[in-house]
XYZ file of C-alpha atoms in Angstrom:
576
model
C -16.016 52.998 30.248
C -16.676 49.625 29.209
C -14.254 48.392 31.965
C -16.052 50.739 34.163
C -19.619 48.881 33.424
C -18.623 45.792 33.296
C -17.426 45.815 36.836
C -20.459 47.073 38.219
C -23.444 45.019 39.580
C -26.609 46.653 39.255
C -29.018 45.552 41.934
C -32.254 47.262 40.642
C -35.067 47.654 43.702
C -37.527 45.135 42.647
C -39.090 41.902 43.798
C -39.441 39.386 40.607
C -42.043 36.549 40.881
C -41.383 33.476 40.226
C -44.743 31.330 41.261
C -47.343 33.428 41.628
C -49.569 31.385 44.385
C -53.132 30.734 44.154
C -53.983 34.890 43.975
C -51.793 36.731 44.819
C -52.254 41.005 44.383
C -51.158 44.262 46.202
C -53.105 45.764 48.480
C -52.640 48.555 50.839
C -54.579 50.806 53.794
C -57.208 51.658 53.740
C -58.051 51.427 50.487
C -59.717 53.814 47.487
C -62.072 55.546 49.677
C -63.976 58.770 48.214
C -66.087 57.032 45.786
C -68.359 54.350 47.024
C -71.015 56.618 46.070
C -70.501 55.844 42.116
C -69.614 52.387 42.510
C -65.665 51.801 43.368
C -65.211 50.054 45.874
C -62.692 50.492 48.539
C -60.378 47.466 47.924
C -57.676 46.640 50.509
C -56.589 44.044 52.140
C -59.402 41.585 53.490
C -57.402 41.367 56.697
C -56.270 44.978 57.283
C -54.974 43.868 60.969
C -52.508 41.582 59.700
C -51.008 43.691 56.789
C -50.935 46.592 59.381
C -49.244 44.674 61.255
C -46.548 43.301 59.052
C -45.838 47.302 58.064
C -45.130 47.916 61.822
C -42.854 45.038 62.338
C -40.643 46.403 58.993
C -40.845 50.068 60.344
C -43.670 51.670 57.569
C -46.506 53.475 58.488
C -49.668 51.584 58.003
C -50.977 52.473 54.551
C -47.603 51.303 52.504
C -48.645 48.353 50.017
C -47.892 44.932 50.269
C -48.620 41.573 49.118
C -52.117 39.423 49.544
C -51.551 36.069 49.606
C -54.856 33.169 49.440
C -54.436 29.879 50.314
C -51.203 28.963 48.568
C -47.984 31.873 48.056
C -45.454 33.214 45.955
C -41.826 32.430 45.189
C -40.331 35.818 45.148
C -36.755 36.770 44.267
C -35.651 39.760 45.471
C -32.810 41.617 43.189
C -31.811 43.822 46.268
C -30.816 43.520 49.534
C -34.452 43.667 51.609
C -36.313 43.970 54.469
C -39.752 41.867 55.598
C -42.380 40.532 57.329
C -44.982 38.170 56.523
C -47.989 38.072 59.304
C -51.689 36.217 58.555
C -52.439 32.890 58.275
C -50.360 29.711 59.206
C -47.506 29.073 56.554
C -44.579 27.462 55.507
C -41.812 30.568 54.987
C -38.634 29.470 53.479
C -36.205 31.661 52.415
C -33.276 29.772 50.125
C -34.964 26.655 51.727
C -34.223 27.826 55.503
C -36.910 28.096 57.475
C -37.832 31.488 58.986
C -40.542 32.624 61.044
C -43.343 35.211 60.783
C -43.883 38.368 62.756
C -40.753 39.424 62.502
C -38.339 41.407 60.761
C -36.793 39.078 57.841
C -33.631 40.432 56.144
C -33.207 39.296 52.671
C -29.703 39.291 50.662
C -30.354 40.362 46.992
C -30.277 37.349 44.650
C -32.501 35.289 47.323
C -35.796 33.725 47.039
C -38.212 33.466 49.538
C -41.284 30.828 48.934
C -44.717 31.262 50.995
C -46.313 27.472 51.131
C -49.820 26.550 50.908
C -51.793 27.854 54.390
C -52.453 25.406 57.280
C -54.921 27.380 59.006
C -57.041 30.993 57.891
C -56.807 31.782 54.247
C -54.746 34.698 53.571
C -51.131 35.324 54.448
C -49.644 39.112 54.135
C -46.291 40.300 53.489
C -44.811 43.520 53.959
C -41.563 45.197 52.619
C -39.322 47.847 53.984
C -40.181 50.765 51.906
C -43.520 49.484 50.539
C -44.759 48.395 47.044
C -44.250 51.332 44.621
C -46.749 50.521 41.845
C -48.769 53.156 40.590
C -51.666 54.635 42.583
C -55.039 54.805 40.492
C -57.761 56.835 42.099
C -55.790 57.427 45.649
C -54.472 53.808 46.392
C -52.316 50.976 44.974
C -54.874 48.438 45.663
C -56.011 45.591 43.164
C -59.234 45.518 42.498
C -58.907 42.170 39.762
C -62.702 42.220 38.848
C -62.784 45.819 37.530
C -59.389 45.285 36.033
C -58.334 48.424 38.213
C -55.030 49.310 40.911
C -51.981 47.235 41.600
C -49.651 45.662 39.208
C -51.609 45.845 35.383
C -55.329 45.338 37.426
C -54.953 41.637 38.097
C -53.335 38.886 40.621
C -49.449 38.892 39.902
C -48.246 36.323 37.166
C -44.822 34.389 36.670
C -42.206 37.042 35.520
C -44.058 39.973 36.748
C -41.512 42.558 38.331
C -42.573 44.424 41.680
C -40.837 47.978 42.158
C -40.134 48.181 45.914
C -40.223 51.692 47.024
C -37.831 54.541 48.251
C -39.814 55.663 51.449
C -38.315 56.596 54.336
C -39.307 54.385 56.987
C -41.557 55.281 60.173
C -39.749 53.068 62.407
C -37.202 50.614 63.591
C -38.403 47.478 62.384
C -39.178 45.533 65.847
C -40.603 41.860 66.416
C -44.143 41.495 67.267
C -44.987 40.522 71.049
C -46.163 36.687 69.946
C -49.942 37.293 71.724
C -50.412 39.967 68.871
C -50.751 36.825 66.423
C -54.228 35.379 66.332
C -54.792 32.139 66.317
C -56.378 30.738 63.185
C -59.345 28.066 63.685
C -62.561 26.742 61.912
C -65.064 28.627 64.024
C -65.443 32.064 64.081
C -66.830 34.713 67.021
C -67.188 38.146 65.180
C -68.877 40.627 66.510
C -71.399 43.115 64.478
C -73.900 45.684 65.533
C -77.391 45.294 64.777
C -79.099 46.875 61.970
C -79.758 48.687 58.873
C -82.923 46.226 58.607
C -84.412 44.298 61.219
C -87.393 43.509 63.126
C -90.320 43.836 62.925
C -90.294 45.651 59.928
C -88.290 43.473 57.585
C -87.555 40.236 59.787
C -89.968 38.194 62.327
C -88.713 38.398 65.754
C -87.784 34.951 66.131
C -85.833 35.344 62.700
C -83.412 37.484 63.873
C -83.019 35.361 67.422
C -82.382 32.732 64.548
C -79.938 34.741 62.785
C -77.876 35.499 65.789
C -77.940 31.562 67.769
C -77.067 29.842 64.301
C -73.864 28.617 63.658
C -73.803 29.940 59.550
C -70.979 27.726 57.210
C -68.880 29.308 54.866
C -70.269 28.524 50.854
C -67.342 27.769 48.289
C -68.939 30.214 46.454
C -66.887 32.970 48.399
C -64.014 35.702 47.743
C -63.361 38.780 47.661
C -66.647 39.950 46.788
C -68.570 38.669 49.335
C -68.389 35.435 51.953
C -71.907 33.430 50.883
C -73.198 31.419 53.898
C -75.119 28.447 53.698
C -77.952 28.149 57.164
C -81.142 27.925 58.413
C -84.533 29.879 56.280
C -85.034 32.886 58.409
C -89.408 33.959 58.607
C -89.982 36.922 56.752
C -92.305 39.808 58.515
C -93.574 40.910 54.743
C -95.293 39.009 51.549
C -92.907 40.390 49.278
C -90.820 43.855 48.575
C -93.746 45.400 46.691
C -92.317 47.685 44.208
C -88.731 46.973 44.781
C -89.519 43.451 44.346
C -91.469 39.833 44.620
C -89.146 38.149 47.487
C -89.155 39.834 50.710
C -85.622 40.076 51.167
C -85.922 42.712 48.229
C -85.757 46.740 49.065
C -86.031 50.131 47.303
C -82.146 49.925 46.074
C -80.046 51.420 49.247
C -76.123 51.696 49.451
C -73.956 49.000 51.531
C -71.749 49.161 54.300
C -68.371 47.128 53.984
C -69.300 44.477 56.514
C -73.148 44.197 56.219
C -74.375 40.672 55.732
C -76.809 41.096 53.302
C -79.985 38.677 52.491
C -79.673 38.087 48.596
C -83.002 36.599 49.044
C -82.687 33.635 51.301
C -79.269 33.584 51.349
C -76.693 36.034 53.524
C -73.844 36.992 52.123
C -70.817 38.757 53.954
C -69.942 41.849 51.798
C -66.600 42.419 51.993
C -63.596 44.737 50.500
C -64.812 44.438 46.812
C -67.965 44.275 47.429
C -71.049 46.023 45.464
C -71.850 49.623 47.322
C -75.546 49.289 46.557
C -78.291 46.915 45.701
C -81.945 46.350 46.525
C -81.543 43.291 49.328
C -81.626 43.850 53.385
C -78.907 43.941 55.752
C -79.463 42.453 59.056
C -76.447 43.573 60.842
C -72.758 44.885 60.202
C -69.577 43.637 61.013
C -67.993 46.225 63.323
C -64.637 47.804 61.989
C -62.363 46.028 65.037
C -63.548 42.543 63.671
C -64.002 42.455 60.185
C -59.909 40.948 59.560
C -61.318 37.706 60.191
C -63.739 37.643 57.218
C -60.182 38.028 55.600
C -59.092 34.726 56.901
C -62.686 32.471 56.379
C -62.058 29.560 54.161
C -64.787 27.185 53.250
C -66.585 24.764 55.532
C -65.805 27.076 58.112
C -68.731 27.966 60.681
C -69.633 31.753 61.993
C -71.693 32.780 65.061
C -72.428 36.342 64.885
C -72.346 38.278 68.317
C -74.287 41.308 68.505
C -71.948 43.633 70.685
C -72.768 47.636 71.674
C -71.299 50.680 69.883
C -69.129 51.377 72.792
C -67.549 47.755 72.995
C -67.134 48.341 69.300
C -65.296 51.537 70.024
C -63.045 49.614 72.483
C -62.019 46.797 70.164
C -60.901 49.341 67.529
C -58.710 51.378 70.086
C -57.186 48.315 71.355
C -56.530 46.883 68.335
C -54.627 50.467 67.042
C -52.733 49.847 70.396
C -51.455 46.735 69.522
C -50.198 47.841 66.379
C -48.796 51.462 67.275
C -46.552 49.769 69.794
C -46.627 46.347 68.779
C -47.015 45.240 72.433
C -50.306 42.766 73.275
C -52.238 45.404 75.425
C -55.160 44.173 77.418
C -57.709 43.590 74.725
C -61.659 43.571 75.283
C -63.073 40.185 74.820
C -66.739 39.797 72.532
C -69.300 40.674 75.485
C -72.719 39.884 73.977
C -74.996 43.235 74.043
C -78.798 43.546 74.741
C -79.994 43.630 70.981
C -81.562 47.104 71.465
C -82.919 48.984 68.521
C -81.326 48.690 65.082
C -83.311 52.237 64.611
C -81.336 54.929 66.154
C -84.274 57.881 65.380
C -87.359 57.633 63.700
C -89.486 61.434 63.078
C -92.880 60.846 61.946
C -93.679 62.593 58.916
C -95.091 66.273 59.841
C -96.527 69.521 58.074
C -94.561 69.042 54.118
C -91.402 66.888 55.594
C -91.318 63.548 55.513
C -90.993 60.996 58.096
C -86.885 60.679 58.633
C -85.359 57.116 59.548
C -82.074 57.033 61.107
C -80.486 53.064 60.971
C -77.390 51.701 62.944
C -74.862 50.514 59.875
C -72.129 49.407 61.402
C -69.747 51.445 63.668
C -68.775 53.811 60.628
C -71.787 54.370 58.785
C -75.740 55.383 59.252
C -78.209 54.830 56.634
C -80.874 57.440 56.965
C -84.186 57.176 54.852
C -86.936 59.415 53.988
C -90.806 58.407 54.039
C -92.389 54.611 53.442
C -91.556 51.802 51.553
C -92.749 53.378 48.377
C -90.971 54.490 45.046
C -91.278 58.191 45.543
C -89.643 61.006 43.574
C -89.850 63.311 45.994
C -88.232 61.680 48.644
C -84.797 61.042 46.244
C -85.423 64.874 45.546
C -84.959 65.466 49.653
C -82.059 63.190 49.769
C -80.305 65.115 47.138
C -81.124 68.660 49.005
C -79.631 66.885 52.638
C -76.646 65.915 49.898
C -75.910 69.057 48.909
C -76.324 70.359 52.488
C -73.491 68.382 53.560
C -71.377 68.883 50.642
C -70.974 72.866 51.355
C -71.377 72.993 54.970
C -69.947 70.148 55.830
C -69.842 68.318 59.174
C -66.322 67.824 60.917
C -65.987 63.600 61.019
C -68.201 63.279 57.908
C -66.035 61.238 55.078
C -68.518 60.748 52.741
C -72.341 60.531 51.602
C -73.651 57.675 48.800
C -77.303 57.954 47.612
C -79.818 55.557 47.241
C -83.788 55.547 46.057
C -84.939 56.765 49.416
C -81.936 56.982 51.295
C -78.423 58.744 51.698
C -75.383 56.191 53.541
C -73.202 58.563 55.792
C -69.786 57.513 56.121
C -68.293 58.885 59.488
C -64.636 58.939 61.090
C -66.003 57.590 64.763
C -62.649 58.880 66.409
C -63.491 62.147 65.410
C -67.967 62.096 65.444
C -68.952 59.884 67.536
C -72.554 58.086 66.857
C -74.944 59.964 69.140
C -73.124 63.180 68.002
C -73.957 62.475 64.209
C -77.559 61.506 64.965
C -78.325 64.979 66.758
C -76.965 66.747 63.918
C -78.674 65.141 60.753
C -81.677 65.703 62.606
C -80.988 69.407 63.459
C -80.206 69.563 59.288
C -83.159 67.855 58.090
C -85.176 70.609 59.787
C -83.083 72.996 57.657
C -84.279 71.771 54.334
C -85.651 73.261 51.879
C -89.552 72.393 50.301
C -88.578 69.720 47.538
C -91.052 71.567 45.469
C -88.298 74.753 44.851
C -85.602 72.705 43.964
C -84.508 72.476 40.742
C -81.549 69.941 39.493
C -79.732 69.922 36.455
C -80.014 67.061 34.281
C -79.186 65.723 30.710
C -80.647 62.588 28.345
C -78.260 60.131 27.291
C -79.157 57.505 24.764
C -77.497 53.952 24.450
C -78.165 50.971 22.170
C -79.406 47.358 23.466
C -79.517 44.472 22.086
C -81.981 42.193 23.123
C -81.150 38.817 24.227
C -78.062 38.560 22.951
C -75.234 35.404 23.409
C -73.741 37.200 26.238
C -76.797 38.013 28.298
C -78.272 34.051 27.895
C -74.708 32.870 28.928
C -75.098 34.436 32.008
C -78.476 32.692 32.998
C -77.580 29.236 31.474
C -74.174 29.674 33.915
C -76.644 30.362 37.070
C -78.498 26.861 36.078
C -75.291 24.876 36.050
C -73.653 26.449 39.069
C -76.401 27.985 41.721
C -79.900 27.140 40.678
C -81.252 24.880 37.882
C -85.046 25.419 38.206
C -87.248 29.393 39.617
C -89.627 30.765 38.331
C -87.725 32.910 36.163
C -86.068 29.924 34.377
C -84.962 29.212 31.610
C -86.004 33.211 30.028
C -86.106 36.137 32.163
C -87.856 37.858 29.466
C -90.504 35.261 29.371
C -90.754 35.773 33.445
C -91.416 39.368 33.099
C -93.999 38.853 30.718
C -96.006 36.598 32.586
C -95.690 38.268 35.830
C -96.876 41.269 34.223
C -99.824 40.362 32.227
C -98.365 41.486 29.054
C -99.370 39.092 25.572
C -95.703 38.222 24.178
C -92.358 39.210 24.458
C -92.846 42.036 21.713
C -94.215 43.521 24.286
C -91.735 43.171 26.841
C -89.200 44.896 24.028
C -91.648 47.814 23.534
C -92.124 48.554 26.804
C -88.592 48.842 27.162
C -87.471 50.317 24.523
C -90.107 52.982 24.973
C -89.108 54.023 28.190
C -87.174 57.083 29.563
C -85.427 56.192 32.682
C -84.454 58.495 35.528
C -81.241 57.475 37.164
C -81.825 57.893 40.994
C -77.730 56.460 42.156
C -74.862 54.697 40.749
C -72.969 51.990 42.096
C -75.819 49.265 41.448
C -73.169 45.984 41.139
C -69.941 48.275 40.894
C -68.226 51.260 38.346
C -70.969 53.507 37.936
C -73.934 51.071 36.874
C -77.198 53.350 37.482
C -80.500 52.387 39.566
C -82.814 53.951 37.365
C -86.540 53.708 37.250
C -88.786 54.682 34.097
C -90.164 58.200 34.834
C -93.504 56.727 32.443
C -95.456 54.313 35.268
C -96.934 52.798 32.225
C -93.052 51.647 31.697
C -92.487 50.151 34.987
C -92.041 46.429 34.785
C -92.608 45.078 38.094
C -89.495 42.151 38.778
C -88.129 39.754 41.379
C -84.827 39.828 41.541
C -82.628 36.193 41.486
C -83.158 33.817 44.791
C -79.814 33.870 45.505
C -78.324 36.324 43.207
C -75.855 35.518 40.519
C -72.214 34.889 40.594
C -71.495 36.042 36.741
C -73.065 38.963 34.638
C -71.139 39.933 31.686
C -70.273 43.763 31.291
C -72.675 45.956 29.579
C -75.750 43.340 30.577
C -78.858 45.597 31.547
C -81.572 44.322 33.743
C -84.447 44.570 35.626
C -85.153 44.231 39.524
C -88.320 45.675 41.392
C -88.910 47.911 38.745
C -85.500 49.616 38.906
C -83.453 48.902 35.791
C -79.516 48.789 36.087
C -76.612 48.541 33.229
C -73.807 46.297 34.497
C -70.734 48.459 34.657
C -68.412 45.344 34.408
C -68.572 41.452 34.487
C -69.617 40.814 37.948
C -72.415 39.152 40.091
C -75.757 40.475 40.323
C -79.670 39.786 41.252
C -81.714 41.200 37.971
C -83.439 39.776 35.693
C -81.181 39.971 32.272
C -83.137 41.493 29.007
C -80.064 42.158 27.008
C -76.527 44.317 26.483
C -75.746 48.086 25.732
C -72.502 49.586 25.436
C -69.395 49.895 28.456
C -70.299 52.690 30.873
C -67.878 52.997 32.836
């Protein structure tokens, strides 16, 4: 026996890193989807084309996991005899120091090592294995999503030593080299197209602002990642004061959910939410960044420029077929180039308010989503009341093509399978179903009272604001002490009463998701308990885990350390 074992060589199936790169993590296709409506976001890789791509030239089908690569890439060994491809951005690819090429299958002897370099052009390079990534799926995927500590190998980018199972799957197809026009060419400015809407003008933006938005060539911040691509450009004109209730800057809303793709105001400032992005927040969205063109928000590095083409639903349709042409077969089909569209409307249908129902607000969000809203601009109970009845319409009779519905204050996100429902379709229906409803006054909802500590003020929730004056903003009116802010702006004598009015209050959570894992927007039922806000001007990079604040007069419990736009009164416990 010993003989016996001693002879053997065990060649276990598993990819062991030895440089990790700059951040490196596995992602797959398309994601954790399901449960943007308490928070999680969908993940993925932020160029979906390219890792879709590399599974087709190794033979998988499109949703096996691979590797994410940023700017620089790993040394990998590989203990077993392998099969590869490695698509994205521009790259040095040695394997054993030989140079080999990408889009194309790559066949790796166990014992070698093959090194991705530092990128030359874009900013993420993708590599996929024959067989796929076998790490553990958490909540339907095995993508990393590092900030909530969540999917992937242990949460987090990959580390020196880490070992990579590589899995057992029977491959989809012969692996096959890509036709070379199927490789996009990586540059410094960017055309990417996006349909208009949720928010536009003249109801949230000045006419000329959104001409503005769509002639100006916007620059990628360093402040970007995976969160979201901050852009540094012109001040666009406001068509309002301020938010009223939901807040002192105009850019500020009653709290609605996200697309992935909106580019969303944080005040003055857009920012590109991307694949771990925040699925709701109190700032408005412009436009969205159709499906067929959001890989190159995957590849934006900064000091690059953007010019944002408004396109039409149907060109948006075409770019999306193409592009699943071009991978299916792996042949460059003739793809549409960006025609810019007549703006139009970014409303799709508006119902004035009539006999007990509300007036109903259809928006364009994106080529996968619709945001529809009930009534005005105006916290109203009643109209989070109908968005829970159209909820729970479409929950048990549901609507072929529907994926999934997230709530906001005054508004329910619909997330639709276009291939299956197309836009026009899912208009005529919601409004068919809103006539259904139910009087708001006859429905009753189950609820419960939960009560958490807070401490007020404490180290962690001053860290936070002292870190937005060294790296975003050093003087606003809410500067140095939020607390002090909310004091003066409303009218109260000292910051005892700032705590009292907090701590007195009962607050009714009206969605979850509010900066990620299940934070709640929740407003104090008491109006005497409603401490009018504005939120940060631009929001946050860092707010430590447990931090609660208060924007508009919404207050939110951070579900994990991530950015945000409230203003910070102290820490409970983890709620997620």
């Amino acid at each position: 026996i010993d003989h016996f074992l001693a002879s053997g060589a065990y060649r276990p199936p598993a990819i062991e890193i030895i440089k990790p790169g700059t951040y490196t993590t596995v992602q797959d296709f398309p994601g954790r989807l399901g449960l943007w409506h308490i928070g999680v976001p969908p993940s993925g890789p932020m160029d979906d084309y390219a890792l879709r791509l590399a599974n087709r030239i190794v033979g998988n089908t499109p949703d096996m996991a691979g590797l994410e690569c940023t700017l620089v890439g790993p040394s990998l060994k590989f203990h077993r005899d392998s099969m590869v491809a490695i698509t994205g951005a521009e790259t040095d690819i040695r394997l054993d120091n030989q140079n080999v090429q990408a889009g194309r299958p790559i066949a790796i002897e166990a014992g070698q090592t093959l090194s991705i370099g530092q990128v030359q052009s874009g900013a993420r390079v993708y590599l996929a294995i024959r067989g796929g990534i076998d790490v553990p799926e958490y909540l339907g995927s095995r993508s990393t999503f590092a900030l909530g500590k969540i999917g992937g190998h242990a949460g987090r980018i990959l580390q020196v030593g880490d070992i990579l199972p590589i899995g057992t799957a029977m491959a989809a197809f012969a692996p096959k080299v890509a036709n070379a026009a199927l490789i996009p060419a990586y540059g410094n400015h960017w055309e990417i197209g996006v349909l208009y809407g949720p928010h536009g003008a003249p109801d949230y933006f000045m006419p000329e602002a959104i001409e503005q938005f769509f002639t100006t060539d916007w620059a990628v911040h360093y402040n970007s990642n995976r969160l979201g691509i901050r852009l540094s450009g012109p001040k666009l004109s406001w068509a309002r004061s301020d938010g009223g209730e939901a807040g002192l800057h105009p850019s500020n809303i009653h709290d609605t959910e996200y697309a992935v793709g909106s580019i969303n105001f944080t005040g003055d400032m857009p920012v590109i939410l991307t694949r771990d992005g925040p699925s709701l927040g109190g700032f408005v969205c412009p436009a969205t960044i159709v499906r067929a063109e959001l890989w190159k928000v995957g590849q934006l590095k900064p000091g690059d420029t953007i010019r944002f083409i408004p396109i039409s639903y149907t060109q948006a349709r075409a770019l999306e077929q193409a592009q699943d042409a071009a991978i299916d077969t792996l042949v460059a089909p003739h793809t549409p180039t960006l025609l810019q569209a007549e703006l139009g409307q970014c409303i799709l249908l508006d119902v004035p308010a009539q006999n007990n129902l509300p007036r109903m607000t259809i928006r364009q969000a994106g080529d996968g989503y619709v945001l529809l809203e009930y009534g005005e601009n105006i916290l109203d109970l009643a109209l989070r009341l109908r968005v829970h009845a159209l909820m729970q319409h479409l929950q048990t009779d549901p609507v072929p093509g529907i994926l999934e519905c997230s709530p906001g204050v005054r508004s329910l996100q619909i997330r639709y399978e276009p291939k299956r429902l197309t836009q026009t379709d899912l208009v005529a229906r919601l409004a068919d179903i809103n006539q259904q409803l139910a009087d708001v006054r006859t429905l009753s909802v189950d609820s419960r009272i939960v009560h958490l500590p807070m401490a007020f003020e404490d180290s962690a929730t001053l860290d936070a604001v002292a870190r937005y004056r060294q790296s975003v903003r050093d003087t606003a009116p809410w500067l140095p002490s939020n607390s002090e802010f909310i004091r003066r702006i409303n009218g109260l004598p000292d910051i005892q009463a700032v705590t009292e009015t907090i701590y007195s209050a009962s607050y009714m959570v009206l969605g979850l998701g509010d900066v990620y894992l299940g934070a709640p927007c929740a407003v104090p039922l008491d109006p005497r308990h409603r401490l009018l806000t504005s939120k940060y001007n631009p929001a946050r990079t860092y707010t430590a885990e447990g931090t609660v604040g208060i924007g508009g007069v919404y207050m939110c419990i951070y579900g994990m350390d991530s950015p945000g736009g409230y203003q910070l009164v102290g820490r409970t416990l983890p709620i997620w």
